[in-house]
């Protein structure tokens, strides 16, 4: 007897729920849609799964049940851009889209902007910005060898320049000092002792944790951003939601102007923006 996608999804969602996956039905639908080559909404019209599709779906459910991040299995969508991610690179989070949205607005009147993404990981920020501003020159800086493999894979076809280097070091992109229109960053910022979910534990620790107080990378990184920016250039950086006071205070004390804290729809402190001069 032929099985239907609805039956498979119901059974798969049950398995995910038994494995403690937080959103079992949505995940099962997304995995089914991936196998069927359609969207979640399109599943209802998709032809019944053949034997290969049933097997493939079962494999994906088993992987997700063992808490393999969903994005490793179906890719990560970020502001309309598809990114490949897997072991060794940080999975981009939807909340980081807010930072890119802000940058797109802040640079709306700047023709051919030069933008640097420090701590680029998969390239989410750099690539999404470039996709929405085809006239921009975008440079992505990353230090980690494993992350660089994913970054080059994602950024290469989209015209984003990838630079291997320490985002906090004065020599990294020294040739651009004083010329950059905007520096964007989502650095590692979680305080070391923070308890995190099984999915976050799959992210490389060096991508997530920022030392005892979470500020080990942020402290030197904002200084490097200052060096790169032209007068009037803008800086936007994501931070831990417990740092809604600490990070803006750090920037103000260092001499940044127009320091502003931004919250998400749930009211959590998410990112800070500031200006040079
Ligand atoms: C939280 S992840 C963010 C990745 C990506 N920007 C995003 O939003 O999805 C932080 C990234 O910073 C990289 N990183 C950490 N320290 C760095 C440094 N000093 N220089 C360059 N990259 C660094 C990590 O390897 C990781 O890929």
mmCIF file of C-alpha atoms and ligand atoms in Angstrom:
data_model
loop_
_atom_site.group_PDB
_atom_site.id
_atom_site.type_symbol
_atom_site.label_atom_id
_atom_site.label_comp_id
_atom_site.label_asym_id
_atom_site.label_seq_id
_atom_site.Cartn_x
_atom_site.Cartn_y
_atom_site.Cartn_z
ATOM 1 C CA UNK A 1 0.000 0.000 0.000
ATOM 2 C CA UNK A 2 1.340 3.479 -0.863
ATOM 3 C CA UNK A 3 2.214 5.656 2.044
ATOM 4 C CA UNK A 4 1.535 9.408 2.010
ATOM 5 C CA UNK A 5 3.726 12.318 3.110
ATOM 6 C CA UNK A 6 1.163 13.096 5.811
ATOM 7 C CA UNK A 7 1.537 9.586 7.305
ATOM 8 C CA UNK A 8 5.319 9.768 7.126
ATOM 9 C CA UNK A 9 5.397 13.206 8.725
ATOM 10 C CA UNK A 10 3.113 12.131 11.578
ATOM 11 C CA UNK A 11 5.257 9.084 12.297
ATOM 12 C CA UNK A 12 8.509 11.077 11.957
ATOM 13 C CA UNK A 13 7.244 13.827 14.248
ATOM 14 C CA UNK A 14 6.424 11.192 16.873
ATOM 15 C CA UNK A 15 9.985 9.892 16.697
ATOM 16 C CA UNK A 16 11.420 13.401 17.005
ATOM 17 C CA UNK A 17 9.170 14.154 19.981
ATOM 18 C CA UNK A 18 10.385 10.942 21.660
ATOM 19 C CA UNK A 19 13.963 12.184 21.093
ATOM 20 C CA UNK A 20 13.202 15.485 22.833
ATOM 21 C CA UNK A 21 13.443 17.632 19.677
ATOM 22 C CA UNK A 22 11.794 20.965 20.553
ATOM 23 C CA UNK A 23 9.608 21.457 17.418
ATOM 24 C CA UNK A 24 9.002 17.904 16.139
ATOM 25 C CA UNK A 25 6.162 18.542 13.682
ATOM 26 C CA UNK A 26 7.779 21.544 12.000
ATOM 27 C CA UNK A 27 11.092 19.712 11.734
ATOM 28 C CA UNK A 28 9.447 16.581 10.286
ATOM 29 C CA UNK A 29 7.600 18.713 7.730
ATOM 30 C CA UNK A 30 10.782 20.573 6.756
ATOM 31 C CA UNK A 31 12.698 17.304 6.342
ATOM 32 C CA UNK A 32 9.873 15.827 4.257
ATOM 33 C CA UNK A 33 9.715 18.956 2.107
ATOM 34 C CA UNK A 34 13.482 18.763 1.605
ATOM 35 C CA UNK A 35 13.251 15.149 0.401
ATOM 36 C CA UNK A 36 10.213 15.922 -1.775
ATOM 37 C CA UNK A 37 11.995 18.947 -3.278
ATOM 38 C CA UNK A 38 9.251 21.342 -2.269
ATOM 39 C CA UNK A 39 8.330 23.820 0.471
ATOM 40 C CA UNK A 40 6.578 22.919 3.715
ATOM 41 C CA UNK A 41 3.315 24.280 2.324
ATOM 42 C CA UNK A 42 3.875 22.470 -0.980
ATOM 43 C CA UNK A 43 3.940 19.019 0.684
ATOM 44 C CA UNK A 44 0.188 18.699 0.398
ATOM 45 C CA UNK A 45 0.453 18.732 -3.408
ATOM 46 C CA UNK A 46 3.654 16.655 -3.653
ATOM 47 C CA UNK A 47 3.410 13.226 -5.331
ATOM 48 C CA UNK A 48 3.379 10.283 -2.896
ATOM 49 C CA UNK A 49 6.888 9.317 -1.753
ATOM 50 C CA UNK A 50 8.551 6.402 -3.549
ATOM 51 C CA UNK A 51 10.701 3.810 -1.752
ATOM 52 C CA UNK A 52 13.897 5.901 -2.021
ATOM 53 C CA UNK A 53 12.149 8.948 -0.581
ATOM 54 C CA UNK A 54 10.775 6.918 2.348
ATOM 55 C CA UNK A 55 14.282 5.585 3.095
ATOM 56 C CA UNK A 56 15.911 9.014 2.801
ATOM 57 C CA UNK A 57 13.273 10.586 5.048
ATOM 58 C CA UNK A 58 13.802 7.840 7.646
ATOM 59 C CA UNK A 59 17.561 8.502 7.628
ATOM 60 C CA UNK A 60 17.040 12.231 8.131
ATOM 61 C CA UNK A 61 14.572 11.661 10.980
ATOM 62 C CA UNK A 62 17.089 9.377 12.706
ATOM 63 C CA UNK A 63 19.816 12.012 12.384
ATOM 64 C CA UNK A 64 17.566 14.788 13.678
ATOM 65 C CA UNK A 65 16.382 12.567 16.534
ATOM 66 C CA UNK A 66 20.037 12.238 17.585
ATOM 67 C CA UNK A 67 20.015 16.090 17.672
ATOM 68 C CA UNK A 68 21.957 16.726 14.490
ATOM 69 C CA UNK A 69 21.065 20.386 13.836
ATOM 70 C CA UNK A 70 18.265 20.698 11.291
ATOM 71 C CA UNK A 71 20.360 23.107 9.205
ATOM 72 C CA UNK A 72 23.108 20.475 8.721
ATOM 73 C CA UNK A 73 20.431 18.368 7.030
ATOM 74 C CA UNK A 74 18.544 20.885 4.904
ATOM 75 C CA UNK A 75 20.844 23.949 4.773
ATOM 76 C CA UNK A 76 20.357 27.272 6.504
ATOM 77 C CA UNK A 77 18.160 30.023 5.103
ATOM 78 C CA UNK A 78 19.323 33.492 6.124
ATOM 79 C CA UNK A 79 17.534 36.624 4.878
ATOM 80 C CA UNK A 80 16.535 34.817 1.691
ATOM 81 C CA UNK A 81 19.978 33.332 1.062
ATOM 82 C CA UNK A 82 20.699 29.579 1.203
ATOM 83 C CA UNK A 83 23.863 28.638 3.077
ATOM 84 C CA UNK A 84 25.551 25.285 3.514
ATOM 85 C CA UNK A 85 26.557 24.454 7.077
ATOM 86 C CA UNK A 86 27.835 21.385 8.891
ATOM 87 C CA UNK A 87 30.268 20.225 11.548
ATOM 88 C CA UNK A 88 32.986 22.809 12.224
ATOM 89 C CA UNK A 89 30.951 25.936 11.518
ATOM 90 C CA UNK A 90 28.425 27.958 13.514
ATOM 91 C CA UNK A 91 24.809 27.600 12.347
ATOM 92 C CA UNK A 92 23.493 31.104 11.540
ATOM 93 C CA UNK A 93 20.566 32.159 13.739
ATOM 94 C CA UNK A 94 17.462 34.066 12.595
ATOM 95 C CA UNK A 95 18.058 36.797 15.192
ATOM 96 C CA UNK A 96 21.276 37.798 13.393
ATOM 97 C CA UNK A 97 19.104 38.834 10.429
ATOM 98 C CA UNK A 98 18.156 41.873 12.529
ATOM 99 C CA UNK A 99 21.746 43.111 12.422
ATOM 100 C CA UNK A 100 21.904 42.785 8.623
ATOM 101 C CA UNK A 101 18.525 44.517 8.311
ATOM 102 C CA UNK A 102 19.874 47.404 10.348
ATOM 103 C CA UNK A 103 23.002 47.638 8.167
ATOM 104 C CA UNK A 104 20.965 47.602 4.946
ATOM 105 C CA UNK A 105 18.946 50.534 6.288
ATOM 106 C CA UNK A 106 21.967 52.425 7.642
ATOM 107 C CA UNK A 107 23.784 52.207 4.289
ATOM 108 C CA UNK A 108 20.758 52.806 2.054
ATOM 109 C CA UNK A 109 22.069 56.220 0.994
ATOM 110 C CA UNK A 110 25.720 55.121 0.656
ATOM 111 C CA UNK A 111 26.560 54.204 -2.941
ATOM 112 C CA UNK A 112 28.895 51.221 -3.470
ATOM 113 C CA UNK A 113 29.512 50.691 0.260
ATOM 114 C CA UNK A 114 32.584 48.879 1.530
ATOM 115 C CA UNK A 115 31.530 46.487 4.300
ATOM 116 C CA UNK A 116 33.601 44.152 6.480
ATOM 117 C CA UNK A 117 32.142 41.185 8.373
ATOM 118 C CA UNK A 118 34.465 40.215 11.239
ATOM 119 C CA UNK A 119 34.137 36.628 12.595
ATOM 120 C CA UNK A 120 32.242 35.518 9.507
ATOM 121 C CA UNK A 121 31.678 31.776 10.144
ATOM 122 C CA UNK A 122 29.479 30.446 7.319
ATOM 123 C CA UNK A 123 29.449 33.966 5.828
ATOM 124 C CA UNK A 124 25.804 34.614 6.725
ATOM 125 C CA UNK A 125 26.139 38.349 7.425
ATOM 126 C CA UNK A 126 28.542 39.105 4.565
ATOM 127 C CA UNK A 127 26.660 37.062 1.968
ATOM 128 C CA UNK A 128 23.196 38.294 2.936
ATOM 129 C CA UNK A 129 24.399 41.899 2.819
ATOM 130 C CA UNK A 130 26.013 41.340 -0.579
ATOM 131 C CA UNK A 131 22.891 39.611 -1.908
ATOM 132 C CA UNK A 132 20.721 42.586 -0.967
ATOM 133 C CA UNK A 133 23.276 45.210 -2.079
ATOM 134 C CA UNK A 134 24.838 43.984 -5.336
ATOM 135 C CA UNK A 135 26.784 47.287 -5.646
ATOM 136 C CA UNK A 136 28.622 46.679 -2.318
ATOM 137 C CA UNK A 137 32.142 45.376 -1.841
ATOM 138 C CA UNK A 138 32.023 42.899 1.032
ATOM 139 C CA UNK A 139 34.958 41.307 2.850
ATOM 140 C CA UNK A 140 34.546 38.380 5.279
ATOM 141 C CA UNK A 141 37.210 37.661 7.928
ATOM 142 C CA UNK A 142 37.458 34.315 9.700
ATOM 143 C CA UNK A 143 40.290 32.648 11.573
ATOM 144 C CA UNK A 144 39.186 29.062 11.985
ATOM 145 C CA UNK A 145 40.345 26.535 9.360
ATOM 146 C CA UNK A 146 37.189 24.393 9.509
ATOM 147 C CA UNK A 147 34.839 27.372 9.330
ATOM 148 C CA UNK A 148 36.858 28.738 6.399
ATOM 149 C CA UNK A 149 36.006 25.655 4.321
ATOM 150 C CA UNK A 150 32.271 26.440 4.656
ATOM 151 C CA UNK A 151 32.840 30.174 4.275
ATOM 152 C CA UNK A 152 34.716 29.763 0.994
ATOM 153 C CA UNK A 153 32.087 27.339 -0.292
ATOM 154 C CA UNK A 154 29.271 29.815 0.483
ATOM 155 C CA UNK A 155 31.007 33.092 -0.333
ATOM 156 C CA UNK A 156 32.887 32.162 -3.503
ATOM 157 C CA UNK A 157 29.917 32.073 -5.857
ATOM 158 C CA UNK A 158 28.511 35.293 -4.370
ATOM 159 C CA UNK A 159 31.480 37.582 -4.934
ATOM 160 C CA UNK A 160 32.347 38.061 -1.256
ATOM 161 C CA UNK A 161 36.083 38.281 -0.600
ATOM 162 C CA UNK A 162 37.265 35.879 2.115
ATOM 163 C CA UNK A 163 40.252 36.763 4.276
ATOM 164 C CA UNK A 164 41.837 34.273 6.657
ATOM 165 C CA UNK A 165 42.993 36.113 9.758
ATOM 166 C CA UNK A 166 42.437 37.182 13.336
ATOM 167 C CA UNK A 167 39.614 39.723 13.305
ATOM 168 C CA UNK A 168 41.109 41.474 16.327
ATOM 169 C CA UNK A 169 44.662 41.877 14.924
ATOM 170 C CA UNK A 170 45.855 45.249 13.588
ATOM 171 C CA UNK A 171 47.510 43.607 10.574
ATOM 172 C CA UNK A 172 44.271 41.993 9.371
ATOM 173 C CA UNK A 173 43.013 44.135 6.468
ATOM 174 C CA UNK A 174 45.438 46.905 7.507
ATOM 175 C CA UNK A 175 45.296 48.147 3.889
ATOM 176 C CA UNK A 176 41.622 49.096 4.449
ATOM 177 C CA UNK A 177 42.220 51.153 7.596
ATOM 178 C CA UNK A 178 40.130 54.322 7.643
ATOM 179 C CA UNK A 179 38.158 53.441 4.493
ATOM 180 C CA UNK A 180 35.357 51.059 5.491
ATOM 181 C CA UNK A 181 31.719 52.246 5.518
ATOM 182 C CA UNK A 182 30.449 49.614 7.942
ATOM 183 C CA UNK A 183 31.900 46.865 10.116
ATOM 184 C CA UNK A 184 29.457 44.133 11.137
ATOM 185 C CA UNK A 185 30.112 41.264 13.499
ATOM 186 C CA UNK A 186 28.535 38.389 15.338
ATOM 187 C CA UNK A 187 31.526 37.303 17.435
ATOM 188 C CA UNK A 188 31.708 34.527 20.048
ATOM 189 C CA UNK A 189 30.103 36.131 23.095
ATOM 190 C CA UNK A 190 28.467 33.557 25.380
ATOM 191 C CA UNK A 191 29.983 33.562 28.901
ATOM 192 C CA UNK A 192 31.864 30.265 29.389
ATOM 193 C CA UNK A 193 29.727 28.906 32.241
ATOM 194 C CA UNK A 194 26.410 29.288 30.363
ATOM 195 C CA UNK A 195 24.389 26.057 29.931
ATOM 196 C CA UNK A 196 23.458 25.571 26.250
ATOM 197 C CA UNK A 197 21.091 23.258 24.292
ATOM 198 C CA UNK A 198 22.280 20.058 22.534
ATOM 199 C CA UNK A 199 22.114 21.860 19.160
ATOM 200 C CA UNK A 200 24.351 24.702 20.400
ATOM 201 C CA UNK A 201 26.791 22.096 21.712
ATOM 202 C CA UNK A 202 27.226 20.981 18.070
ATOM 203 C CA UNK A 203 28.478 24.492 17.202
ATOM 204 C CA UNK A 204 32.249 24.801 17.633
ATOM 205 C CA UNK A 205 32.974 26.059 21.166
ATOM 206 C CA UNK A 206 35.340 28.681 19.741
ATOM 207 C CA UNK A 207 32.401 30.117 17.771
ATOM 208 C CA UNK A 208 30.112 30.347 20.781
ATOM 209 C CA UNK A 209 32.019 31.079 23.983
ATOM 210 C CA UNK A 210 33.770 34.361 24.703
ATOM 211 C CA UNK A 211 35.614 33.729 27.959
ATOM 212 C CA UNK A 212 34.494 34.023 31.582
ATOM 213 C CA UNK A 213 32.461 37.199 31.011
ATOM 214 C CA UNK A 214 31.819 36.627 27.282
ATOM 215 C CA UNK A 215 33.772 39.726 26.273
ATOM 216 C CA UNK A 216 37.202 38.268 25.399
ATOM 217 C CA UNK A 217 36.730 38.768 21.639
ATOM 218 C CA UNK A 218 34.410 41.789 21.838
ATOM 219 C CA UNK A 219 36.957 43.942 23.701
ATOM 220 C CA UNK A 220 39.704 43.857 21.031
ATOM 221 C CA UNK A 221 37.222 43.492 18.152
ATOM 222 C CA UNK A 222 35.524 46.859 18.602
ATOM 223 C CA UNK A 223 38.945 48.526 18.578
ATOM 224 C CA UNK A 224 39.800 46.797 15.293
ATOM 225 C CA UNK A 225 36.445 47.938 13.886
ATOM 226 C CA UNK A 226 37.308 51.512 14.839
ATOM 227 C CA UNK A 227 40.622 51.262 12.959
ATOM 228 C CA UNK A 228 38.947 49.951 9.809
ATOM 229 C CA UNK A 229 36.134 52.526 9.661
ATOM 230 C CA UNK A 230 36.242 55.853 7.872
ATOM 231 C CA UNK A 231 35.073 58.958 9.752
ATOM 232 C CA UNK A 232 31.277 58.620 9.982
ATOM 233 C CA UNK A 233 31.446 54.849 9.417
ATOM 234 C CA UNK A 234 29.018 52.578 11.264
ATOM 235 C CA UNK A 235 29.607 49.580 13.525
ATOM 236 C CA UNK A 236 27.013 46.906 14.343
ATOM 237 C CA UNK A 237 27.741 43.952 16.620
ATOM 238 C CA UNK A 238 25.588 41.197 18.097
ATOM 239 C CA UNK A 239 26.131 40.338 21.758
ATOM 240 C CA UNK A 240 24.792 38.129 24.519
ATOM 241 C CA UNK A 241 21.285 39.010 25.686
ATOM 242 C CA UNK A 242 22.691 39.566 29.179
ATOM 243 C CA UNK A 243 25.029 42.277 27.799
ATOM 244 C CA UNK A 244 22.420 44.890 26.875
ATOM 245 C CA UNK A 245 23.960 47.310 29.340
ATOM 246 C CA UNK A 246 27.610 46.161 29.507
ATOM 247 C CA UNK A 247 28.457 46.296 25.778
ATOM 248 C CA UNK A 248 26.952 49.737 25.026
ATOM 249 C CA UNK A 249 28.748 51.059 28.145
ATOM 250 C CA UNK A 250 32.028 49.566 26.892
ATOM 251 C CA UNK A 251 31.636 51.298 23.511
ATOM 252 C CA UNK A 252 30.682 54.658 25.031
ATOM 253 C CA UNK A 253 33.679 54.544 27.336
ATOM 254 C CA UNK A 254 35.943 53.807 24.357
ATOM 255 C CA UNK A 255 34.742 56.962 22.558
ATOM 256 C CA UNK A 256 32.193 55.584 20.076
ATOM 257 C CA UNK A 257 29.379 57.967 19.119
ATOM 258 C CA UNK A 258 25.653 57.317 18.566
ATOM 259 C CA UNK A 259 25.767 54.141 20.662
ATOM 260 C CA UNK A 260 22.386 52.438 20.464
ATOM 261 C CA UNK A 261 21.125 49.137 21.855
ATOM 262 C CA UNK A 262 18.675 47.087 19.739
ATOM 263 C CA UNK A 263 16.144 44.561 21.052
ATOM 264 C CA UNK A 264 14.325 41.741 19.268
ATOM 265 C CA UNK A 265 10.547 41.295 19.164
ATOM 266 C CA UNK A 266 10.684 39.346 22.429
ATOM 267 C CA UNK A 267 12.378 42.352 24.072
ATOM 268 C CA UNK A 268 15.802 40.688 24.413
ATOM 269 C CA UNK A 269 18.899 42.863 23.997
ATOM 270 C CA UNK A 270 20.424 41.576 20.730
ATOM 271 C CA UNK A 271 22.910 43.953 19.142
ATOM 272 C CA UNK A 272 24.577 47.304 19.518
ATOM 273 C CA UNK A 273 25.300 49.923 16.885
ATOM 274 C CA UNK A 274 27.661 52.866 17.016
ATOM 275 C CA UNK A 275 29.360 55.416 14.814
ATOM 276 C CA UNK A 276 32.926 56.638 14.373
ATOM 277 C CA UNK A 277 33.087 60.390 14.718
HETATM 278 C C1 LIG B 1 29.107 33.236 16.595
HETATM 279 S S1 LIG B 1 30.031 32.676 15.208
HETATM 280 C C2 LIG B 1 29.274 33.747 14.003
HETATM 281 C C3 LIG B 1 29.343 33.299 12.596
HETATM 282 C C4 LIG B 1 28.533 34.181 11.627
HETATM 283 N N1 LIG B 1 29.007 35.553 11.648
HETATM 284 C C5 LIG B 1 27.063 34.148 11.938
HETATM 285 O O1 LIG B 1 26.516 35.158 12.372
HETATM 286 O O2 LIG B 1 26.426 33.107 11.744
HETATM 287 C C6 LIG B 1 31.618 33.423 15.514
HETATM 288 C C7 LIG B 1 32.706 33.116 14.478
HETATM 289 O O3 LIG B 1 33.877 33.873 14.833
HETATM 290 C C8 LIG B 1 35.031 33.108 14.575
HETATM 291 N N2 LIG B 1 36.121 33.705 15.362
HETATM 292 C C9 LIG B 1 36.322 33.611 16.694
HETATM 293 N N3 LIG B 1 37.385 34.364 17.054
HETATM 294 C C10 LIG B 1 37.840 34.961 15.918
HETATM 295 C C11 LIG B 1 38.899 35.863 15.642
HETATM 296 N N4 LIG B 1 39.697 36.326 16.616
HETATM 297 N N5 LIG B 1 39.080 36.249 14.367
HETATM 298 C C12 LIG B 1 38.279 35.808 13.367
HETATM 299 N N6 LIG B 1 37.246 34.956 13.564
HETATM 300 C C13 LIG B 1 37.029 34.543 14.834
HETATM 301 C C14 LIG B 1 34.627 31.701 14.956
HETATM 302 O O4 LIG B 1 35.473 30.751 14.361
HETATM 303 C C15 LIG B 1 33.182 31.676 14.417
HETATM 304 O O5 LIG B 1 33.169 31.221 13.082
#
